[in-house]
CSV table of C-alpha atoms and ligand atoms in Angstrom, one decimal:
chain,number,residue,atom,x,y,z
A,1,MET,CA,18.3,3.0,39.2
A,2,SER,CA,14.9,4.6,39.0
A,3,ALA,CA,14.2,7.2,36.3
A,4,PHE,CA,11.1,8.4,38.3
A,5,PRO,CA,12.1,8.3,42.0
A,6,GLU,CA,9.5,10.9,42.8
A,7,ILE,CA,6.6,8.9,41.3
A,8,SER,CA,5.2,5.9,43.1
A,9,LYS,CA,2.8,3.3,41.7
A,10,ILE,CA,-0.3,5.1,40.5
A,11,LYS,CA,-3.3,4.1,42.6
A,12,PHE,CA,-7.0,4.2,42.4
A,13,GLU,CA,-8.3,7.0,44.6
A,14,GLY,CA,-11.9,7.4,43.4
A,15,ARG,CA,-13.7,10.1,41.6
A,16,GLU,CA,-13.4,12.7,44.3
A,17,SER,CA,-9.6,12.6,44.2
A,18,LYS,CA,-7.8,15.7,43.1
A,19,ASN,CA,-4.5,13.9,42.9
A,20,ASN,CA,-3.3,14.2,39.2
A,21,LEU,CA,-1.2,11.1,39.6
A,22,ALA,CA,-4.1,8.8,40.7
A,23,PHE,CA,-6.8,6.9,38.9
A,24,ARG,CA,-10.3,8.3,39.5
A,25,TYR,CA,-12.2,5.5,37.7
A,26,TYR,CA,-9.7,2.7,36.9
A,27,ASP,CA,-9.8,0.3,39.7
A,28,GLU,CA,-8.2,-2.8,38.3
A,29,ASN,CA,-10.0,-5.1,40.7
A,30,GLU,CA,-13.5,-3.7,40.3
A,31,MET,CA,-15.8,-6.3,38.9
A,32,VAL,CA,-17.8,-5.3,35.9
A,33,GLU,CA,-20.1,-8.0,34.3
A,34,GLY,CA,-18.3,-10.6,36.3
A,35,LYS,CA,-14.8,-9.7,35.3
A,36,PRO,CA,-12.2,-7.4,36.9
A,37,MET,CA,-11.6,-4.2,35.0
A,38,ARG,CA,-8.1,-5.1,34.2
A,39,ASP,CA,-9.2,-8.1,32.2
A,40,HIS,CA,-11.7,-6.0,30.2
A,41,PHE,CA,-9.0,-3.7,29.0
A,42,ARG,CA,-5.7,-5.5,29.0
A,43,PHE,CA,-4.0,-2.1,28.7
A,44,SER,CA,-0.8,-2.0,26.7
A,45,CYS,CA,2.0,0.5,26.3
A,46,ALA,CA,3.5,1.2,22.9
A,47,PHE,CA,7.3,1.4,23.0
A,48,TRP,CA,7.6,3.4,19.9
A,49,HIS,CA,5.6,6.3,21.2
A,50,THR,CA,6.4,6.2,24.9
A,51,MET,CA,10.2,5.7,24.5
A,52,ARG,CA,11.0,6.8,20.9
A,53,ALA,CA,8.7,9.7,20.0
A,54,SER,CA,11.0,12.7,19.8
A,55,GLY,CA,8.3,15.3,19.3
A,56,SER,CA,9.8,16.3,15.9
A,57,ASP,CA,7.5,17.3,13.2
A,58,PRO,CA,8.1,18.3,9.5
A,59,PHE,CA,8.8,21.9,10.7
A,60,GLY,CA,11.1,21.3,13.6
A,61,ALA,CA,13.4,19.2,15.6
A,62,GLY,CA,12.5,17.0,18.6
A,63,THR,CA,11.5,18.5,21.8
A,64,MET,CA,11.3,15.6,24.3
A,65,TYR,CA,13.3,15.9,27.5
A,66,ARG,CA,14.3,12.3,28.4
A,67,PRO,CA,17.1,12.4,31.0
A,68,TRP,CA,17.7,8.7,30.9
A,69,GLU,CA,18.9,8.9,27.3
A,70,ASP,CA,22.7,9.2,26.8
A,71,GLY,CA,22.3,10.6,23.2
A,72,THR,CA,24.0,7.6,21.6
A,73,ASP,CA,22.7,4.7,19.5
A,74,SER,CA,24.5,2.2,21.6
A,75,ILE,CA,23.2,-1.2,22.8
A,76,ALA,CA,23.7,-0.1,26.4
A,77,ASN,CA,21.5,3.0,25.9
A,78,ALA,CA,18.9,0.8,24.2
A,79,GLN,CA,19.0,-1.7,27.1
A,80,ASN,CA,18.7,1.1,29.7
A,81,ARG,CA,15.7,2.5,27.9
A,82,VAL,CA,14.0,-0.9,28.3
A,83,ARG,CA,14.4,-0.8,32.0
A,84,VAL,CA,12.9,2.7,32.1
A,85,PHE,CA,10.1,1.5,30.0
A,86,PHE,CA,9.2,-1.2,32.4
A,87,GLU,CA,9.4,1.2,35.3
A,88,ILE,CA,6.8,3.3,33.5
A,89,CYS,CA,4.6,0.3,32.8
A,90,GLU,CA,4.8,-1.0,36.3
A,91,LYS,CA,4.0,2.4,37.9
A,92,LEU,CA,1.1,2.9,35.5
A,93,ASN,CA,-0.1,-0.6,36.1
A,94,LEU,CA,0.0,-1.4,32.4
A,95,LYS,CA,0.1,-5.2,32.0
A,96,TYR,CA,1.1,-5.4,28.3
A,97,PHE,CA,3.4,-3.7,25.8
A,98,SER,CA,4.0,-3.7,22.1
A,99,PHE,CA,7.0,-2.8,19.9
A,100,HIS,CA,8.5,-2.9,16.4
A,101,ASP,CA,11.9,-4.5,16.0
A,102,ARG,CA,13.6,-1.3,15.1
A,103,ASP,CA,12.1,0.7,18.0
A,104,ILE,CA,14.0,-1.3,20.6
A,105,ALA,CA,17.4,-1.9,19.0
A,106,PRO,CA,19.5,0.1,16.6
A,107,GLU,CA,19.6,-1.2,13.0
A,108,GLY,CA,23.1,-2.4,12.1
A,109,LEU,CA,25.1,-2.2,8.9
A,110,THR,CA,24.0,-5.7,8.0
A,111,LEU,CA,20.9,-7.8,8.6
A,112,ALA,CA,23.1,-10.1,10.8
A,113,GLU,CA,24.2,-7.2,12.9
A,114,SER,CA,20.7,-5.9,13.2
A,115,ASN,CA,19.5,-9.4,14.4
A,116,ASN,CA,22.4,-9.5,16.9
A,117,ASN,CA,21.5,-6.0,18.2
A,118,LEU,CA,17.9,-7.1,18.6
A,119,ASP,CA,19.0,-10.2,20.6
A,120,GLU,CA,21.0,-8.1,23.0
A,121,VAL,CA,18.0,-5.9,23.8
A,122,VAL,CA,15.5,-8.7,23.8
A,123,LYS,CA,17.5,-10.3,26.7
A,124,VAL,CA,16.6,-7.3,28.8
A,125,PHE,CA,13.0,-7.4,27.7
A,126,LYS,CA,12.9,-11.1,28.8
A,127,GLU,CA,14.5,-10.3,32.2
A,128,GLU,CA,12.1,-7.4,32.8
A,129,SER,CA,9.0,-9.3,31.5
A,130,ASP,CA,9.9,-12.2,33.8
A,131,ARG,CA,10.5,-9.9,36.8
A,132,THR,CA,7.3,-7.9,36.4
A,133,GLY,CA,4.8,-10.3,34.6
A,134,ILE,CA,4.2,-7.5,32.1
A,135,LYS,CA,3.7,-9.3,28.7
A,136,LEU,CA,4.1,-8.6,25.0
A,137,LEU,CA,0.6,-8.1,23.6
A,138,TRP,CA,2.0,-8.2,20.1
A,139,GLY,CA,5.2,-7.7,18.2
A,140,THR,CA,5.6,-6.1,14.8
A,141,SER,CA,8.3,-5.2,12.3
A,142,ASN,CA,9.2,-1.8,11.0
A,143,LEU,CA,8.9,-2.3,7.3
A,144,PHE,CA,8.6,1.3,6.4
A,145,GLY,CA,11.3,3.4,7.9
A,146,ASN,CA,14.4,2.3,6.0
A,147,PRO,CA,14.8,3.7,2.5
A,148,ARG,CA,14.9,0.1,1.2
A,149,TYR,CA,11.1,0.2,1.7
A,150,MET,CA,10.5,3.3,-0.2
A,151,HIS,CA,8.2,1.4,-2.6
A,152,GLY,CA,6.7,-0.7,0.1
A,153,ALA,CA,7.9,-4.0,1.6
A,154,ALA,CA,5.7,-7.0,0.6
A,155,THR,CA,4.1,-4.9,-2.1
A,156,SER,CA,7.3,-3.4,-3.4
A,157,CYS,CA,8.2,-3.5,-7.1
A,158,ASN,CA,11.6,-4.7,-5.9
A,159,ALA,CA,11.7,-8.4,-5.0
A,160,ASP,CA,14.7,-7.8,-2.8
A,161,SER,CA,12.7,-5.5,-0.6
A,162,PHE,CA,10.1,-8.3,-0.2
A,163,ALA,CA,12.9,-10.7,0.7
A,164,TYR,CA,14.5,-8.3,3.3
A,165,ALA,CA,11.1,-7.8,4.8
A,166,ALA,CA,10.6,-11.5,5.0
A,167,ALA,CA,13.9,-11.9,6.9
A,168,GLN,CA,12.8,-9.1,9.3
A,169,VAL,CA,9.4,-10.7,10.0
A,170,LYS,CA,11.0,-14.1,10.4
A,171,LYS,CA,13.3,-12.7,13.1
A,172,MET,CA,10.5,-10.8,14.8
A,173,LEU,CA,8.3,-14.0,15.0
A,174,GLU,CA,11.2,-15.7,16.7
A,175,VAL,CA,11.6,-12.7,19.1
A,176,THR,CA,7.9,-12.6,19.8
A,177,LYS,CA,7.9,-16.3,20.6
A,178,GLU,CA,11.0,-15.9,22.8
A,179,LEU,CA,9.1,-13.3,24.8
A,180,ASP,CA,5.9,-15.4,25.0
A,181,GLY,CA,4.2,-12.7,23.0
A,182,LEU,CA,0.4,-13.1,22.5
A,183,GLY,CA,0.3,-11.9,18.9
A,184,TYR,CA,1.9,-10.4,15.8
A,185,THR,CA,0.6,-7.4,13.9
A,186,PHE,CA,0.9,-6.5,10.2
A,187,TRP,CA,0.5,-2.9,9.6
A,188,GLY,CA,1.1,-2.0,6.0
A,189,GLY,CA,3.4,1.0,6.5
A,190,ARG,CA,4.0,1.5,2.8
A,191,GLU,CA,1.9,-1.3,1.4
A,192,GLY,CA,-0.1,0.8,-1.0
A,193,TYR,CA,0.8,3.2,-3.8
A,194,GLN,CA,1.0,6.9,-4.8
A,195,CYS,CA,0.5,6.7,-8.6
A,196,ILE,CA,-1.6,4.3,-10.6
A,197,TRP,CA,0.5,4.9,-13.8
A,198,ASN,CA,3.5,3.0,-12.3
A,199,THR,CA,1.6,0.4,-10.2
A,200,ASP,CA,0.5,-3.2,-10.9
A,201,MET,CA,-2.1,-3.4,-8.2
A,202,LYS,CA,-3.1,-7.1,-8.7
A,203,ARG,CA,0.5,-8.2,-8.5
A,204,GLU,CA,1.1,-6.2,-5.3
A,205,ALA,CA,-2.0,-7.5,-3.6
A,206,ASP,CA,-1.0,-11.1,-4.5
A,207,HIS,CA,2.4,-10.5,-3.1
A,208,LEU,CA,1.1,-9.2,0.2
A,209,ALA,CA,-1.1,-12.3,0.6
A,210,GLN,CA,1.9,-14.5,-0.2
A,211,PHE,CA,3.9,-12.7,2.4
A,212,MET,CA,1.3,-13.2,5.1
A,213,HIS,CA,1.0,-16.9,4.2
A,214,MET,CA,4.8,-17.2,4.6
A,215,ALA,CA,4.6,-15.6,8.0
A,216,ILE,CA,1.8,-18.0,9.1
A,217,ASP,CA,3.8,-21.0,7.7
A,218,TYR,CA,6.9,-19.9,9.6
A,219,ALA,CA,4.9,-19.4,12.8
A,220,LYS,CA,3.6,-22.9,12.5
A,221,GLU,CA,7.1,-24.2,11.9
A,222,ILE,CA,8.6,-22.6,15.0
A,223,GLY,CA,5.5,-23.3,17.2
A,224,PHE,CA,4.4,-19.7,17.6
A,225,THR,CA,0.8,-19.9,18.4
A,226,GLY,CA,0.0,-16.2,19.0
A,227,GLN,CA,-2.8,-14.4,17.1
A,228,PHE,CA,-2.0,-12.6,13.8
A,229,TYR,CA,-3.6,-9.1,13.4
A,230,PHE,CA,-4.0,-6.9,10.3
A,231,GLU,CA,-4.2,-3.2,11.2
A,232,PRO,CA,-6.2,-1.0,8.7
A,233,LYS,CA,-5.2,2.5,7.8
A,234,PRO,CA,-6.5,4.2,4.6
A,235,LYS,CA,-3.6,6.6,3.9
A,236,GLU,CA,-0.4,8.0,5.2
A,237,PRO,CA,2.3,7.4,4.3
A,238,THR,CA,1.0,6.2,0.9
A,239,LYS,CA,-2.0,7.8,-0.8
A,240,HIS,CA,-3.9,4.5,-1.2
A,241,GLN,CA,-3.1,1.9,1.4
A,242,TYR,CA,-4.4,-1.6,0.6
A,243,ASP,CA,-5.4,-2.1,4.3
A,244,TYR,CA,-7.9,0.8,4.0
A,245,ASP,CA,-10.5,-0.2,6.6
A,246,CYS,CA,-11.9,-3.4,8.2
A,247,ALA,CA,-14.2,-4.1,5.2
A,248,ALA,CA,-11.3,-3.9,2.8
A,249,CYS,CA,-9.0,-6.0,5.0
A,250,ILE,CA,-11.6,-8.7,5.7
A,251,ASN,CA,-12.3,-8.9,2.0
A,252,PHE,CA,-8.6,-9.3,1.4
A,253,LEU,CA,-8.2,-12.0,4.0
A,254,ARG,CA,-11.1,-14.0,2.6
A,255,THR,CA,-10.0,-13.6,-1.0
A,256,TYR,CA,-6.6,-15.0,-0.2
A,257,ASP,CA,-7.7,-17.7,2.3
A,258,LEU,CA,-6.2,-16.0,5.3
A,259,GLN,CA,-9.4,-15.6,7.3
A,260,ASP,CA,-8.7,-18.4,9.7
A,261,TYR,CA,-5.4,-17.0,10.8
A,262,VAL,CA,-5.7,-13.2,11.0
A,263,LYS,CA,-8.0,-10.9,13.0
A,264,MET,CA,-8.3,-7.1,13.0
A,265,ASN,CA,-6.3,-4.6,15.1
A,266,ILE,CA,-8.5,-1.5,14.9
A,267,GLU,CA,-7.0,1.9,15.5
A,268,THR,CA,-9.3,4.9,16.3
A,269,ASN,CA,-7.4,7.5,14.3
A,270,HIS,CA,-7.1,5.2,11.3
A,271,ALA,CA,-10.8,4.7,11.4
A,272,THR,CA,-11.5,8.4,11.3
A,273,LEU,CA,-9.0,8.9,8.4
A,274,ALA,CA,-11.0,6.3,6.5
A,275,GLY,CA,-14.2,8.4,7.1
A,276,HIS,CA,-15.5,6.0,9.7
A,277,SER,CA,-15.5,6.0,13.5
A,278,VAL,CA,-13.7,3.4,15.6
A,279,GLU,CA,-17.1,2.1,16.9
A,280,HIS,CA,-18.2,1.5,13.3
A,281,GLU,CA,-15.0,-0.4,12.6
A,282,MET,CA,-15.3,-2.5,15.8
A,283,ASP,CA,-18.9,-3.3,15.2
A,284,TYR,CA,-18.2,-4.3,11.6
A,285,ALA,CA,-15.2,-6.5,12.5
A,286,GLY,CA,-17.1,-8.0,15.5
A,287,SER,CA,-20.1,-8.8,13.4
A,288,GLN,CA,-17.9,-10.6,10.9
A,289,GLY,CA,-15.9,-12.5,13.6
A,290,PHE,CA,-12.7,-10.5,13.1
A,291,LEU,CA,-12.5,-8.3,16.2
A,292,GLY,CA,-9.0,-9.0,17.6
A,293,SER,CA,-7.3,-6.0,19.3
A,294,VAL,CA,-7.5,-2.2,19.5
A,295,ASP,CA,-5.0,0.5,19.1
A,296,ALA,CA,-6.5,3.1,21.4
A,297,ASN,CA,-5.9,6.8,20.5
A,298,SER,CA,-7.8,9.6,18.9
A,299,GLY,CA,-7.3,12.0,16.1
A,300,ASP,CA,-8.2,15.6,15.7
A,301,MET,CA,-11.1,16.4,13.3
A,302,LEU,CA,-9.5,19.7,12.4
A,303,LEU,CA,-6.2,18.0,11.3
A,304,GLY,CA,-6.2,15.6,8.4
A,305,TRP,CA,-3.5,13.2,9.6
A,306,ASP,CA,-2.7,10.6,12.1
A,307,THR,CA,-2.1,12.7,15.3
A,308,ASP,CA,-2.1,9.6,17.6
A,309,GLN,CA,-3.4,11.6,20.6
A,310,PHE,CA,-4.4,10.0,23.9
A,311,PRO,CA,-8.1,9.2,24.1
A,312,THR,CA,-10.1,11.2,26.6
A,313,ASP,CA,-13.6,11.4,25.0
A,314,VAL,CA,-15.9,9.4,27.2
A,315,TYR,CA,-18.6,9.2,24.6
A,316,MET,CA,-16.2,7.4,22.4
A,317,THR,CA,-14.8,5.1,25.0
A,318,THR,CA,-18.4,4.3,26.1
A,319,LYS,CA,-19.3,3.3,22.5
A,320,MET,CA,-16.1,1.2,22.2
A,321,MET,CA,-16.8,-0.6,25.4
A,322,LEU,CA,-20.4,-1.3,24.5
A,323,ILE,CA,-19.3,-2.9,21.3
A,324,LEU,CA,-16.5,-4.8,23.0
A,325,LEU,CA,-18.9,-6.2,25.6
A,326,LYS,CA,-21.4,-7.1,22.9
A,327,TYR,CA,-18.8,-9.3,21.2
A,328,GLY,CA,-17.6,-10.9,24.5
A,329,GLY,CA,-14.5,-8.8,25.1
A,330,PHE,CA,-10.9,-9.4,24.2
A,331,LYS,CA,-9.6,-13.0,23.8
A,332,THR,CA,-6.0,-12.5,22.8
A,333,GLY,CA,-6.0,-8.7,22.2
A,334,GLY,CA,-6.1,-5.7,24.3
A,335,LEU,CA,-6.2,-1.9,24.4
A,336,ASN,CA,-2.8,-0.8,23.2
A,337,PHE,CA,-2.2,2.9,23.6
A,338,ASP,CA,-0.9,3.7,20.2
A,339,ALA,CA,-0.7,7.3,21.3
A,340,LYS,CA,1.9,9.9,22.0
A,341,VAL,CA,2.1,13.0,24.0
A,342,ARG,CA,2.1,16.3,22.1
A,343,ARG,CA,5.3,18.0,21.0
A,344,GLU,CA,4.7,20.7,23.6
A,345,SER,CA,4.2,18.1,26.4
A,346,PHE,CA,7.9,17.4,26.6
A,347,GLU,CA,8.4,16.6,30.3
A,348,PRO,CA,8.6,12.9,31.3
A,349,ILE,CA,5.7,13.3,33.7
A,350,ASP,CA,3.4,14.0,30.8
A,351,LEU,CA,3.8,10.3,29.9
A,352,PHE,CA,2.0,9.6,33.2
A,353,TYR,CA,-0.7,12.1,32.8
A,354,ALA,CA,-1.4,10.9,29.3
A,355,HIS,CA,-1.8,7.2,30.2
A,356,ILE,CA,-3.7,7.9,33.4
A,357,GLY,CA,-6.2,10.0,31.4
A,358,GLY,CA,-6.6,7.3,28.7
A,359,MET,CA,-7.1,4.5,31.3
A,360,ASP,CA,-9.6,6.5,33.3
A,361,ALA,CA,-11.5,7.5,30.1
A,362,PHE,CA,-11.9,3.8,29.3
A,363,ALA,CA,-12.8,2.8,32.9
A,364,LEU,CA,-15.5,5.4,32.9
A,365,GLY,CA,-16.7,4.3,29.5
A,366,LEU,CA,-16.9,0.7,30.7
A,367,LYS,CA,-18.9,1.6,33.7
A,368,ILE,CA,-21.4,3.6,31.7
A,369,ALA,CA,-21.6,0.9,29.0
A,370,ALA,CA,-22.2,-1.7,31.7
A,371,ALA,CA,-25.0,0.4,33.3
A,372,MET,CA,-26.7,0.7,29.9
A,373,ARG,CA,-26.5,-3.0,29.4
A,374,ALA,CA,-27.7,-3.8,32.9
A,375,SER,CA,-30.9,-1.8,32.4
A,376,GLY,CA,-31.4,-3.1,29.0
A,377,GLU,CA,-33.3,0.0,28.1
A,378,ILE,CA,-31.5,0.9,24.9
A,379,ALA,CA,-31.2,-2.7,23.8
A,380,GLU,CA,-34.9,-3.1,24.2
A,381,MET,CA,-35.6,-0.1,22.1
A,382,VAL,CA,-33.3,-1.4,19.4
A,383,LYS,CA,-35.0,-4.8,19.5
A,384,ASP,CA,-38.4,-3.1,19.2
A,385,ARG,CA,-37.2,-1.3,16.1
A,386,TYR,CA,-36.6,-4.6,14.4
A,387,SER,CA,-39.7,-6.3,15.8
A,388,SER,CA,-41.2,-6.9,12.4
A,389,TRP,CA,-38.6,-9.6,12.0
A,390,ASP,CA,-39.6,-11.5,15.1
A,391,SER,CA,-42.9,-13.0,13.9
A,392,GLY,CA,-45.0,-13.3,10.7
A,393,ILE,CA,-43.4,-12.7,7.4
A,394,GLY,CA,-40.1,-11.4,8.9
A,395,ALA,CA,-39.5,-14.5,11.0
A,396,GLU,CA,-40.4,-16.6,7.9
A,397,ILE,CA,-37.9,-14.8,5.7
A,398,GLU,CA,-35.2,-15.2,8.3
A,399,ALA,CA,-36.0,-18.9,8.5
A,400,GLY,CA,-35.4,-19.2,4.8
A,401,LYS,CA,-39.0,-20.0,3.9
A,402,HIS,CA,-39.3,-17.4,1.2
A,403,ASN,CA,-38.1,-16.4,-2.3
A,404,PHE,CA,-38.8,-13.6,-4.6
A,405,LYS,CA,-41.9,-15.3,-6.1
A,406,SER,CA,-43.5,-16.0,-2.7
A,407,LEU,CA,-42.7,-12.4,-1.5
A,408,SER,CA,-44.2,-11.0,-4.6
A,409,GLU,CA,-47.4,-13.0,-4.0
A,410,TYR,CA,-47.4,-11.9,-0.3
A,411,MET,CA,-47.1,-8.2,-1.3
A,412,LEU,CA,-49.6,-8.4,-4.2
A,413,GLN,CA,-52.1,-9.7,-1.7
A,414,LYS,CA,-51.2,-7.3,1.1
A,415,GLY,CA,-51.0,-4.2,-1.1
A,416,GLU,CA,-48.9,-2.0,1.0
A,417,ILE,CA,-46.4,-2.3,3.9
A,418,SER,CA,-47.4,-2.1,7.5
A,419,PRO,CA,-46.1,1.2,8.9
A,420,CYS,CA,-43.2,1.1,11.3
A,421,SER,CA,-42.5,3.5,14.1
A,422,SER,CA,-40.1,6.4,14.2
A,423,GLY,CA,-36.3,5.9,14.4
A,424,HIS,CA,-36.4,8.2,17.5
A,425,GLN,CA,-32.7,9.1,17.1
A,426,GLU,CA,-33.0,12.2,19.3
A,427,LEU,CA,-34.7,10.1,22.0
A,428,PHE,CA,-31.9,7.6,21.9
A,429,GLU,CA,-29.3,10.4,22.2
A,430,ASN,CA,-31.2,11.9,25.2
A,431,ILE,CA,-31.3,8.5,26.9
A,432,VAL,CA,-27.6,8.0,26.3
A,433,ASN,CA,-26.9,11.4,28.0
A,434,ARG,CA,-28.9,10.2,31.0
A,435,TYR,CA,-26.4,7.4,31.5
A,436,MET,CA,-23.4,9.6,30.7
A,437,PHE,CA,-24.1,12.3,33.3
B,1,LIG,C1,1.0,3.6,12.4
B,1,LIG,C2,0.6,2.6,13.4
B,1,LIG,C3,1.6,1.6,13.7
B,1,LIG,C4,1.1,0.3,13.9
B,1,LIG,C5,2.2,-0.7,14.1
B,1,LIG,O1,0.0,4.5,12.1
B,1,LIG,O2,-0.5,2.7,13.9
B,1,LIG,O3,2.3,2.1,14.8
B,1,LIG,O4,0.3,0.2,15.0
B,1,LIG,O5,3.1,-0.7,13.1
B,2,LIG,CO1,-1.4,1.4,15.3
């Protein structure tokens, strides 16, 4: 039975369309830089936000109207929810999805019961995924919601919390493999600390690394070949999260010899909480060979927390697509809408408006980015800015032909540096606007 009989599959109608249930820019078959749009984005729908966000906040109860819910925590209700989820993904033309273990099935009284509940719901995921071809982009485990994780999971002071979390991830790796999932994400829900007085930071970091190695070992053991991701977030729920930003995460991965197995899953709103921008994080990860996947959303600069809003800012999507194209696009990852409708947007149809807006914002961003790349105008200006490195002393330094002694001799002889030209930031910004509008 359809939950949205009045909504048919969302189609591309072009930029002149006034139909609010149509794409104006996202034409999945349109070729951009030799690849259909759909393959540039690999759009994914987050089960936790789309199906489980209630609209509650610290000041009030949930607001969402979800007529397909029967109000119980039964397996039958959970299974039905999965069918509704796939109807949404199909109608929106979202080819991938993501979920946490506890989003999809109720937690039981024991670990064994929880595992069984998961199996019952995974059966429906498998059926629906086989029926539609919509695939699991990555799976993950909720290692933060239950009170047993109040001190963290892999970084808890309680060894039993670590062990329980290991059991959960073991099961989720099996589930992810069962669903032919393309990846597994570690997001350190409470892997951080609130108070340095009671915290042994070194021991916690060592444990987190040990935990990741165990996950990788188990993946090898069961033949799960998907990509592991590490998702940075600087704070919330803990004050100091160990996975602060890409730089901190990559340092952690290299320190603990995890760099060959784990790439970054970069989220916009997490980047801004860290005092960065998503394009900064993507460029940094890409330049270090760690660009894996993206949790697409946006924050609100006037609010200091993770608002997980749908992205509509075309400047931002243009920058993101420019960087993605620069590093050759997604291999295993995709654009996962880790985003939820506002508490006030409680009608089911808002889920459609939200995703359509996000997909169109990225489609437009891709087209603008591709136009910038095709003309080569901006790239040429950037290249020119660094031209002192293309010949003479610059080229010699890059080729490793110099040391401090030889450079000192060079400068003693030359006396002063050759002047370079202006940074022309305002000109760059004006040129960008020419492509934007
Ligand atoms: C939380 C967040 C998570 C991860 C998966 O801020 O982004 O939903 O993406 O655990
Ligand atoms: Co996320």
